[in-house]
Short mmCIF file of C-alpha atoms and ligand atoms in Angstrom, two decimals:
data_model
loop_
_atom_site.label_atom_id
_atom_site.label_comp_id
_atom_site.label_asym_id
_atom_site.label_seq_id
_atom_site.Cartn_x
_atom_site.Cartn_y
_atom_site.Cartn_z
CA UNK A 16 -0.06 -0.10 -0.27
CA UNK A 17 1.28 3.29 -0.91
CA UNK A 18 1.25 6.14 1.54
CA UNK A 19 -1.46 8.37 -0.34
CA UNK A 20 -3.52 5.20 -0.08
CA UNK A 21 -2.70 4.94 3.72
CA UNK A 22 -4.07 8.51 4.25
CA UNK A 23 -7.72 7.80 4.50
CA UNK A 24 -7.20 5.00 6.95
CA UNK A 25 -4.95 7.54 8.87
CA UNK A 26 -7.71 9.95 9.07
CA UNK A 27 -10.04 7.24 10.41
CA UNK A 28 -7.40 6.22 13.01
CA UNK A 29 -6.97 9.89 13.80
CA UNK A 30 -10.70 10.36 14.70
CA UNK A 31 -10.90 7.05 16.64
CA UNK A 32 -7.82 8.08 18.70
CA UNK A 33 -9.29 11.27 19.77
CA UNK A 34 -12.43 9.89 20.61
CA UNK A 35 -11.27 6.86 22.50
CA UNK A 36 -7.39 6.46 23.33
CA UNK A 37 -6.62 8.03 26.74
CA UNK A 38 -2.65 8.99 26.18
CA UNK A 39 -0.18 9.09 29.05
CA UNK A 40 0.90 12.21 30.55
CA UNK A 41 -0.98 14.13 27.99
CA UNK A 42 -3.46 17.19 28.42
CA UNK A 43 -6.57 15.22 27.75
CA UNK A 44 -8.82 17.96 25.92
CA UNK A 45 -5.90 19.46 24.23
CA UNK A 46 -5.03 15.90 22.88
CA UNK A 47 -8.58 15.71 21.43
CA UNK A 48 -8.31 19.12 19.64
CA UNK A 49 -4.74 18.41 18.12
CA UNK A 50 -4.95 14.73 17.32
CA UNK A 51 -2.17 12.02 17.47
CA UNK A 52 1.03 11.75 15.50
CA UNK A 53 0.45 8.11 14.45
CA UNK A 54 3.60 6.12 13.80
CA UNK A 55 3.29 3.40 11.35
CA UNK A 56 7.10 1.87 11.05
CA UNK A 57 10.46 2.11 12.10
CA UNK A 58 13.90 1.03 10.99
CA UNK A 59 17.37 1.40 12.34
CA UNK A 60 17.17 5.12 14.02
CA UNK A 61 14.04 6.14 11.59
CA UNK A 62 10.61 6.54 12.58
CA UNK A 63 7.76 6.75 9.84
CA UNK A 64 4.43 8.26 10.60
CA UNK A 65 1.10 7.75 8.74
CA UNK A 66 1.77 10.32 6.40
CA UNK A 67 5.00 8.86 5.19
CA UNK A 68 7.09 11.51 6.79
CA UNK A 69 10.55 10.32 8.06
CA UNK A 70 11.89 11.07 11.43
CA UNK A 71 15.14 10.84 12.88
CA UNK A 72 14.85 9.32 16.50
CA UNK A 73 17.06 11.16 18.77
CA UNK A 74 15.54 9.74 21.82
CA UNK A 75 15.05 5.98 21.29
CA UNK A 76 11.38 5.90 21.43
CA UNK A 77 11.15 6.72 25.10
CA UNK A 78 14.95 6.49 26.29
CA UNK A 79 14.47 2.76 25.62
CA UNK A 80 15.05 1.57 22.23
CA UNK A 81 18.69 1.15 22.95
CA UNK A 82 19.40 -1.34 19.93
CA UNK A 83 17.44 0.53 17.49
CA UNK A 84 14.49 -0.66 15.73
CA UNK A 85 14.52 -3.78 13.34
CA UNK A 86 16.70 -6.14 15.04
CA UNK A 87 15.63 -9.20 13.49
CA UNK A 88 17.18 -11.51 16.02
CA UNK A 89 15.12 -9.86 18.87
CA UNK A 90 11.88 -10.56 16.46
CA UNK A 91 12.99 -14.25 15.99
CA UNK A 92 13.49 -14.60 19.85
CA UNK A 93 10.05 -13.25 20.86
CA UNK A 94 8.54 -15.67 18.04
CA UNK A 95 10.02 -18.63 18.84
CA UNK A 96 9.30 -18.26 22.47
CA UNK A 97 5.68 -17.52 21.52
CA UNK A 98 5.41 -21.02 19.42
CA UNK A 99 7.25 -22.87 22.14
CA UNK A 100 5.74 -21.51 25.18
CA UNK A 101 4.01 -17.95 25.19
CA UNK A 102 3.11 -17.79 28.75
CA UNK A 103 4.04 -19.41 31.87
CA UNK A 104 2.95 -18.14 35.48
CA UNK A 105 5.55 -17.44 38.06
CA UNK A 106 2.92 -18.44 40.56
CA UNK A 107 2.58 -21.76 42.57
CA UNK A 108 6.18 -22.71 42.03
CA UNK A 109 5.89 -22.54 38.17
CA UNK A 110 8.91 -21.28 36.24
CA UNK A 111 10.18 -21.01 32.63
CA UNK A 112 13.55 -21.42 31.08
CA UNK A 113 13.80 -17.54 29.77
CA UNK A 114 12.72 -16.28 33.31
CA UNK A 115 15.34 -18.25 35.11
CA UNK A 116 18.18 -17.46 32.63
CA UNK A 117 17.33 -13.86 32.85
CA UNK A 118 17.35 -13.77 36.67
CA UNK A 119 20.75 -15.33 36.50
CA UNK A 120 22.11 -13.26 33.76
CA UNK A 121 20.91 -10.15 35.59
CA UNK A 122 22.74 -11.24 38.80
CA UNK A 123 25.85 -11.60 36.82
CA UNK A 124 25.92 -8.32 35.13
CA UNK A 125 24.63 -5.88 37.79
CA UNK A 126 26.77 -4.96 41.07
CA UNK A 127 27.62 -7.80 43.41
CA UNK A 128 25.48 -6.52 45.99
CA UNK A 129 22.40 -7.70 43.90
CA UNK A 130 21.59 -11.58 44.15
CA UNK A 131 17.80 -11.70 43.84
CA UNK A 132 15.47 -10.63 40.89
CA UNK A 133 11.87 -9.90 40.75
CA UNK A 134 10.50 -9.42 36.97
CA UNK A 135 8.11 -7.00 36.36
CA UNK A 136 6.16 -5.52 33.55
CA UNK A 137 8.18 -2.03 33.50
CA UNK A 138 9.69 0.70 35.41
CA UNK A 139 6.54 1.91 37.40
CA UNK A 140 5.85 -1.68 38.56
CA UNK A 141 9.24 -2.08 39.63
CA UNK A 142 9.53 1.12 41.68
CA UNK A 143 6.09 -0.13 43.16
CA UNK A 144 7.47 -3.63 44.01
CA UNK A 145 10.67 -2.07 45.72
CA UNK A 146 8.64 0.08 47.81
CA UNK A 147 6.30 -2.73 48.99
CA UNK A 148 9.54 -4.87 49.71
CA UNK A 149 10.90 -2.31 51.43
CA UNK A 150 7.97 -1.92 53.87
CA UNK A 151 7.94 -5.82 54.21
CA UNK A 152 11.79 -5.49 54.96
CA UNK A 153 11.45 -3.13 57.82
CA UNK A 154 8.22 -4.92 59.17
CA UNK A 155 10.15 -8.40 59.19
CA UNK A 156 13.23 -7.01 61.07
CA UNK A 157 11.08 -5.60 63.73
CA UNK A 158 11.81 -1.95 62.71
CA UNK A 159 8.39 -1.13 61.72
CA UNK A 160 8.63 2.45 62.43
CA UNK A 161 11.04 3.12 59.39
CA UNK A 162 8.14 4.19 56.81
CA UNK A 163 9.70 7.43 55.51
CA UNK A 164 10.91 7.69 51.63
CA UNK A 165 13.38 10.34 50.50
CA UNK A 166 13.95 11.13 47.00
CA UNK A 167 15.46 13.74 44.83
CA UNK A 168 13.66 17.04 43.66
CA UNK A 169 12.75 16.68 40.07
CA UNK A 170 13.41 12.92 40.17
CA UNK A 171 10.97 10.45 38.46
CA UNK A 172 10.45 7.17 39.83
CA UNK A 173 7.28 6.18 37.48
CA UNK A 174 3.26 6.78 38.23
CA UNK A 175 2.03 3.90 40.21
CA UNK A 176 -0.04 5.00 43.07
CA UNK A 177 2.85 5.40 45.49
CA UNK A 178 5.89 5.79 43.14
CA UNK A 179 4.25 8.86 41.86
CA UNK A 180 4.69 10.28 45.08
CA UNK A 181 8.73 9.38 45.05
CA UNK A 182 8.56 11.13 41.67
CA UNK A 183 8.85 14.94 42.37
CA UNK A 184 7.27 16.66 39.48
CA UNK A 185 4.22 18.30 40.20
CA UNK A 186 1.98 17.01 37.30
CA UNK A 187 2.33 13.69 38.82
CA UNK A 188 0.97 15.04 42.26
CA UNK A 189 -1.83 17.56 41.12
CA UNK A 190 -5.29 15.85 41.92
CA UNK A 191 -3.98 12.58 42.95
CA UNK A 192 -3.38 13.54 46.69
CA UNK A 193 0.58 13.05 46.57
CA UNK A 194 3.25 13.16 47.97
CA UNK A 195 2.12 10.93 50.94
CA UNK A 196 3.03 12.28 54.04
CA UNK A 197 5.89 9.47 54.21
CA UNK A 198 7.40 10.88 51.12
CA UNK A 199 10.21 13.54 51.11
CA UNK A 200 12.52 15.29 48.85
CA UNK A 201 16.12 16.86 48.75
CA UNK A 202 17.22 19.27 46.20
CA UNK A 203 18.77 18.01 42.92
CA UNK A 204 22.41 18.05 42.41
CA UNK A 205 22.32 20.46 39.55
CA UNK A 206 25.63 21.88 38.63
CA UNK A 207 24.32 24.15 35.97
CA UNK A 208 22.29 25.95 38.54
CA UNK A 209 24.45 25.48 41.53
CA UNK A 210 25.49 28.47 43.83
CA UNK A 211 29.01 27.67 42.77
CA UNK A 212 28.99 26.20 39.23
CA UNK A 213 32.20 24.12 38.70
CA UNK A 214 32.80 23.41 42.36
CA UNK A 215 31.82 19.56 42.13
CA UNK A 216 32.54 18.70 45.56
CA UNK A 217 30.32 21.78 46.96
CA UNK A 218 27.58 19.81 44.81
CA UNK A 219 28.29 16.52 46.46
CA UNK A 220 28.67 17.68 50.00
CA UNK A 221 25.45 19.85 49.75
CA UNK A 222 23.61 16.39 48.69
CA UNK A 223 25.17 14.37 51.48
CA UNK A 224 24.34 17.38 54.03
CA UNK A 225 20.78 17.51 52.83
CA UNK A 226 20.40 13.89 53.14
CA UNK A 227 21.83 13.75 56.44
CA UNK A 228 19.63 16.90 57.55
CA UNK A 229 16.38 15.25 56.11
CA UNK A 230 17.14 12.07 58.16
CA UNK A 231 17.78 14.22 61.20
CA UNK A 232 14.34 16.11 60.94
CA UNK A 233 12.37 12.84 60.36
CA UNK A 234 14.26 10.80 62.95
CA UNK A 235 16.91 8.20 62.22
CA UNK A 236 14.49 5.42 63.19
CA UNK A 237 11.60 6.72 60.90
CA UNK A 238 13.31 6.73 57.53
CA UNK A 239 13.48 3.49 55.28
CA UNK A 240 15.29 4.35 52.01
CA UNK A 241 16.65 7.07 49.82
CA UNK A 242 15.66 6.55 45.99
CA UNK A 243 17.66 8.42 43.28
CA UNK A 244 18.32 8.11 39.53
CA UNK A 245 22.30 8.40 38.97
CA UNK A 246 21.37 10.94 36.29
CA UNK A 247 17.80 12.51 36.70
CA UNK A 248 16.19 11.91 33.29
CA UNK A 249 12.53 13.14 33.15
CA UNK A 250 13.57 15.95 35.50
CA UNK A 251 15.94 17.50 32.85
CA UNK A 252 18.48 15.24 32.28
CA UNK A 253 20.35 16.57 35.48
CA UNK A 254 23.93 15.12 35.19
CA UNK A 255 25.60 15.41 38.79
CA UNK A 256 29.37 15.45 39.12
CA UNK A 257 31.33 12.16 38.98
CA UNK A 258 31.34 10.71 42.63
CA UNK A 259 27.92 12.09 43.51
CA UNK A 260 26.49 8.35 43.37
CA UNK A 261 29.06 6.89 45.70
CA UNK A 262 28.95 9.57 48.24
CA UNK A 263 25.31 9.36 48.47
CA UNK A 264 25.61 5.56 48.79
CA UNK A 265 28.31 5.98 51.67
CA UNK A 266 25.91 8.69 53.27
CA UNK A 267 23.00 6.09 53.32
CA UNK A 268 24.91 3.24 54.69
CA UNK A 269 26.06 5.54 57.68
CA UNK A 270 22.35 6.60 58.24
CA UNK A 271 21.25 3.12 58.24
CA UNK A 272 18.68 3.33 55.35
CA UNK A 273 18.54 1.52 52.20
CA UNK A 274 20.00 2.97 49.28
CA UNK A 275 17.95 2.39 45.98
CA UNK A 276 19.26 3.20 42.55
CA UNK A 277 16.63 3.57 39.63
CA UNK A 278 18.50 2.69 36.64
CA UNK A 279 15.38 2.45 34.37
CA UNK A 280 17.05 4.91 32.04
CA UNK A 281 20.61 4.96 33.11
CA UNK A 282 20.86 1.04 32.58
CA UNK A 283 22.02 -0.85 29.93
CA UNK A 284 24.73 1.08 28.41
CA UNK A 285 22.88 4.43 28.50
CA UNK A 286 25.52 6.21 30.31
CA UNK A 287 28.49 3.99 28.80
CA UNK A 288 29.16 1.07 31.26
CA UNK A 289 26.22 -1.55 31.48
CA UNK A 290 24.96 0.47 34.71
CA UNK A 291 25.77 3.85 35.81
CA UNK A 292 26.45 2.24 39.03
CA UNK A 293 29.63 0.44 37.67
CA UNK A 294 31.31 3.80 36.83
CA UNK A 295 31.66 4.40 40.56
CA UNK A 296 31.74 1.15 42.12
CA UNK A 297 28.33 1.34 43.68
CA UNK A 298 26.85 -1.45 45.31
CA UNK A 299 22.97 -0.63 45.97
CA UNK A 300 20.77 -2.25 48.43
CA UNK A 301 17.98 -2.54 45.84
CA UNK A 302 17.96 -1.63 42.13
CA UNK A 303 15.15 -1.04 39.57
CA UNK A 304 15.57 -1.23 35.94
CA UNK A 305 13.30 -1.65 32.78
CA UNK A 306 13.59 0.31 29.23
CA UNK A 307 16.89 -0.90 27.79
CA UNK A 308 16.28 -4.21 29.50
CA UNK A 309 14.18 -5.38 26.33
CA UNK A 310 14.85 -2.19 24.37
CA UNK A 311 11.36 -1.38 24.51
CA UNK A 312 10.23 -4.14 21.95
CA UNK A 313 7.74 -5.81 24.46
CA UNK A 314 7.15 -4.72 28.24
CA UNK A 315 9.60 -5.83 31.18
CA UNK A 316 11.39 -4.40 34.28
CA UNK A 317 13.19 -5.82 36.90
CA UNK A 318 13.48 -5.13 40.73
CA UNK A 319 16.86 -6.41 42.11
CA UNK A 320 17.85 -6.86 45.80
CA UNK A 321 20.57 -7.92 48.10
CA UNK A 322 20.61 -11.00 50.10
CA UNK A 323 20.26 -9.25 53.16
CA UNK A 324 17.09 -7.62 52.16
CA UNK A 325 15.78 -10.97 50.39
CA UNK A 326 16.73 -13.18 53.50
CA UNK A 327 14.83 -10.80 55.85
CA UNK A 328 11.53 -10.74 54.12
CA UNK A 329 12.02 -14.76 53.10
CA UNK A 330 12.60 -15.51 56.64
CA UNK A 331 10.21 -12.79 58.21
CA UNK A 332 7.10 -14.47 56.82
CA UNK A 333 5.48 -17.00 58.86
CA UNK A 334 6.72 -20.62 57.78
CA UNK A 335 5.04 -21.49 54.28
CA UNK A 336 3.31 -18.18 53.94
CA UNK A 337 3.53 -16.48 50.62
CA UNK A 338 4.84 -13.12 50.08
CA UNK A 339 1.93 -11.28 48.65
CA UNK A 340 3.20 -9.50 45.76
CA UNK A 341 2.97 -10.51 42.10
CA UNK A 342 1.08 -10.17 38.73
CA UNK A 343 -0.14 -12.50 36.24
CA UNK A 344 2.74 -11.40 33.92
CA UNK A 345 5.28 -11.36 36.34
CA UNK A 346 8.65 -12.95 34.49
CA UNK A 347 6.79 -13.36 31.31
CA UNK A 348 8.56 -15.90 29.18
CA UNK A 349 8.09 -14.00 26.07
CA UNK A 350 9.71 -10.84 27.66
CA UNK A 351 12.42 -12.66 29.22
CA UNK A 352 13.41 -14.20 25.71
CA UNK A 353 13.25 -10.71 24.15
CA UNK A 354 15.73 -9.41 27.20
CA UNK A 355 18.25 -12.19 26.81
CA UNK A 356 18.62 -11.51 23.00
CA UNK A 357 18.78 -7.59 23.83
CA UNK A 358 21.37 -8.33 26.58
CA UNK A 359 23.32 -10.59 23.96
CA UNK A 360 23.33 -7.77 21.46
CA UNK A 361 24.36 -5.22 24.06
CA UNK A 362 27.39 -7.63 25.03
CA UNK A 363 28.26 -8.25 21.35
CA UNK A 364 29.06 -4.87 20.21
CA UNK A 365 26.25 -2.51 20.93
CA UNK A 366 27.42 -1.23 24.13
CA UNK A 367 30.94 -0.66 22.78
CA UNK A 368 29.51 1.13 19.64
CA UNK A 369 27.65 3.38 22.32
CA UNK A 370 30.87 4.12 24.13
CA UNK A 371 32.90 4.59 21.14
CA UNK A 372 30.50 7.23 19.45
CA UNK A 373 29.69 9.07 22.94
CA UNK A 374 32.53 11.84 22.34
CA UNK A 375 30.72 12.54 18.93
CA UNK A 376 27.51 13.32 20.71
CA UNK A 377 29.18 15.11 23.55
CA UNK A 378 31.11 17.41 20.90
CA UNK A 379 27.72 17.99 18.87
CA UNK A 380 25.76 19.10 22.08
CA UNK A 381 29.01 21.04 23.24
CA UNK A 382 29.19 22.98 19.86
CA UNK A 383 25.77 24.04 20.28
CA UNK A 384 26.55 26.20 23.10
CA UNK A 385 27.43 28.55 20.53
CA UNK A 386 23.85 28.89 19.75
CA UNK A 387 22.08 32.27 21.12
CA UNK A 388 19.23 29.78 22.64
CA UNK A 389 21.57 27.58 24.39
CA UNK A 390 22.48 28.12 28.13
CA UNK A 391 23.93 24.65 28.83
CA UNK A 392 24.91 21.45 27.52
CA UNK A 393 25.08 18.32 29.51
CA UNK A 394 25.82 14.77 28.65
CA UNK A 395 27.03 11.37 30.01
CA UNK A 396 27.51 8.46 27.68
CA UNK A 397 24.80 8.66 25.18
CA UNK A 398 22.28 10.42 27.35
CA UNK A 399 22.41 14.41 27.14
CA UNK A 400 20.43 17.77 27.22
CA UNK A 401 20.46 21.39 26.02
CA UNK A 402 19.00 24.02 28.25
CA UNK A 403 17.62 26.90 26.58
CA UNK A 404 17.78 30.39 28.32
CA UNK A 405 16.80 34.01 27.34
CA UNK A 406 20.04 35.23 28.92
CA UNK A 407 23.23 33.06 29.30
CA UNK A 408 24.81 35.26 32.19
CA UNK A 409 21.58 35.25 34.17
CA UNK A 410 20.29 31.71 33.12
CA UNK A 411 17.01 33.18 32.93
CA UNK A 412 14.27 31.03 31.21
CA UNK A 413 11.59 32.20 29.10
CA UNK A 414 8.01 33.49 29.61
CA UNK A 415 5.57 30.43 29.65
CA UNK A 416 3.36 32.10 27.11
CA UNK A 417 5.94 32.06 24.54
CA UNK A 418 5.50 28.13 24.57
CA UNK A 419 9.01 27.48 23.69
CA UNK A 420 8.90 23.95 24.24
CA UNK A 421 5.90 23.66 21.96
CA UNK A 422 7.89 25.58 19.25
CA UNK A 423 10.63 23.26 19.42
CA UNK A 424 8.41 20.17 19.50
CA UNK A 425 6.55 21.17 16.36
CA UNK A 426 9.49 22.59 14.49
CA UNK A 427 11.55 19.50 14.97
CA UNK A 428 9.02 17.21 13.76
CA UNK A 429 8.53 19.26 10.58
CA UNK A 430 12.61 19.17 10.03
CA UNK A 431 12.27 15.26 10.48
CA UNK A 432 13.78 14.81 14.15
CA UNK A 433 12.55 13.95 17.52
CA UNK A 434 13.74 14.59 21.05
CA UNK A 435 12.27 15.60 24.25
CA UNK A 436 11.36 19.22 24.48
CA UNK A 437 10.52 19.39 28.34
CA UNK A 438 8.15 21.91 29.71
CA UNK A 439 11.14 24.24 31.24
CA UNK A 440 13.04 24.28 27.96
CA UNK A 441 15.14 21.49 28.33
CA UNK A 442 16.02 19.33 25.25
CA UNK A 443 16.61 15.99 26.07
CA UNK A 444 18.59 13.53 23.99
CA UNK A 445 18.95 9.61 24.37
CA UNK A 446 19.90 8.04 20.70
CA UNK A 447 20.43 4.60 20.35
CA UNK A 448 23.47 2.88 21.17
CA UNK A 449 23.73 2.01 17.44
CA UNK A 450 24.11 5.18 15.98
CA UNK A 451 27.00 6.12 13.79
CA UNK A 452 29.21 9.09 13.35
CA UNK A 453 27.00 9.83 10.20
CA UNK A 454 23.80 9.35 11.96
CA UNK A 455 25.12 12.17 14.71
CA UNK A 456 26.00 14.35 11.60
CA UNK A 457 22.20 14.13 10.40
CA UNK A 458 21.10 14.46 13.82
CA UNK A 459 22.86 17.81 14.64
CA UNK A 460 22.11 19.30 11.43
CA UNK A 461 18.39 18.75 11.98
CA UNK A 462 18.90 19.87 15.48
CA UNK A 463 20.72 22.94 14.63
CA UNK A 464 18.40 23.94 11.90
CA UNK A 465 15.23 23.38 14.32
CA UNK A 466 17.09 25.97 16.84
CA UNK A 467 17.63 28.06 14.10
CA UNK A 468 14.04 28.05 12.71
CA UNK A 469 12.71 28.50 16.16
CA UNK A 470 15.11 31.55 16.90
CA UNK A 471 13.84 32.79 13.39
CA UNK A 472 10.55 33.76 14.91
CA UNK A 473 10.66 37.71 16.00
CA UNK A 474 8.77 36.95 19.44
CA UNK A 475 11.56 34.37 20.25
CA UNK A 476 14.24 36.62 19.15
CA UNK A 477 12.94 39.67 21.09
CA UNK A 478 12.76 37.49 24.28
CA UNK A 479 16.45 37.12 24.15
CA UNK A 480 18.22 39.40 26.59
CA UNK A 481 21.88 40.39 26.19
C1 LIG B 10 14.00 6.65 36.18
C2 LIG B 10 12.83 6.12 35.76
N1 LIG B 10 11.97 5.32 36.56
C3 LIG B 10 10.90 4.69 36.39
C4 LIG B 10 10.16 4.78 35.28
C5 LIG B 10 9.06 4.30 35.02
O1 LIG B 10 9.11 3.54 33.90
P1 LIG B 10 7.65 2.96 33.12
O2 LIG B 10 7.51 3.96 32.32
O3 LIG B 10 8.28 1.75 32.31
O4 LIG B 10 6.80 2.67 33.95
C6 LIG B 10 10.82 5.78 34.48
C7 LIG B 10 10.06 6.13 32.99
O5 LIG B 10 10.38 7.00 32.38
C8 LIG B 10 12.15 6.47 34.74
O6 LIG B 10 12.75 7.28 33.84
#
C-alpha cells in the first residue's frame, strides 16, 4: 500500500484516537483538539508516520530502544518463545527457562550486592515492588517505624499510586493527593544551577548534607530508604558530578537507610558502562531497571535486591506463608526471551559502539553552546540535554506564554527529528547505542536547523536578553 492510499485510513485512526484513546501524561482535551502523531513503522534510527514523513529518532522511543529498530534477532527470539511457550505463570512455583536464565544473567551483570531478581512489567511496577518489599523488609526485621522515603526534587520514579509520590514533578501529584506524608525530597545535584558552578565537591557535599539533615528532621528510626536516579532523566537530564552517587551511597549506609538506585533510564549502556553504578563501584541495596532491558520491544522491568533484604523478607514471613506480591505477567517468558537476546546484542557490540560514539554526541551538543538560545550542554554516555535560556549570563528562562517547548517540538517534527522538549526549555536526547558518526552528523544538522528556525520567529528573538 502506498502512503497516499494509507491516508484515508490514517484520518479514520486519527478520529478514533481522539474519541477513545487516553494518552499517558497528556493534556486530554488538548489532545482531542490536536490529534495524535500516528507512527506506522521504524527501521534503524528512523521512524515513519502515517503520512510517510521520516523522523530521525534522537530519543530511542522514550529512552528505551537502545539497540535501535528492526533488530531481526530480537523479533526471532520473541516468535520462537511464543511458539514454544507463550505464557507461563510464576505463581505456585511454576517457572520457565527464559525467566530463570534472565534472573541469573541480571545477577551476573549488575553490581555484586544484588543477588535476587523480581521480574516486572516495566519501570513503574519495579518501583512499586521496591517500595512494597522495603515496607515488608522493615516490618520483618522488627523496625516497623522506618516508613519514610526520601527522593530527589525533580526525580522521576514512575506513576504507580505510590511511586508517583517519589516522583517529584508537580503534574504527577496535582489532583492525585500526592506526595504521601511519608514521602520527602532533597534538592537535585544540578551543576548548571548550583551556587558555585564548577565546584563539584561542593555539589556532592550539599547533597550529602541535605540527606543527613532530612534524616535528622524525620528521625533516624523513621526513615526507610533513599531513592535516586544516577542521572535524573525526566527531571531534565540533570548530570551530577562524578562521585556523587558513591557519596550518596556511603551516606545512606552511615545513616542506616536502604539505598535504592533507579537505573530505568541509565541502565544497559545508556551512560557508557552497563549500569551507571559501575562507573563508581556503587553497590545498592535495591536497583530498579526496565526500558533498555528489552529495548522497548516488549514490556519488562526488574527489581533487584541484596541477599540481606531478600533473606529478611523470606525468613520474616510465617513458615510456608506466601509473600503477597505478584502479577499475572511477572517473569513473562516472551519478555524474558527478548531481554536475553537484547542483552546478547549489548554484549556483542552495541555497548562498545555506544561508548565509542559518545564523544561525537558530546561534541555535537557542546558545539551548540555557541547558539544564541543554548545556555547549557550536559551529557554522559549517550544521555544528554541542552538547556535553552533567554540570557546566558543570568540563566533566565522564557515566559511560559512563548511556549518555547511547543515550538521546539512542532519545528523538530517538521524538520524530521524527534527528541524530548521538556516543559522548562530543556531538550533531552537519548539516541540508540547503535548510532554511527554519520547518524550524529544528520542528527545535529537537523537539531541546529530546528534551533535556527525557532529563533527566526521575531517574538523568540525579542525574548533574548543580552
Ligand atoms: C528513572 C525512571 N524510573 C521509573 C520509570 C517508570 O518506568 P515505566 O514508564 O516503564 O513505568 C521511568 C520512566 O521513564 C524512569 O525514567
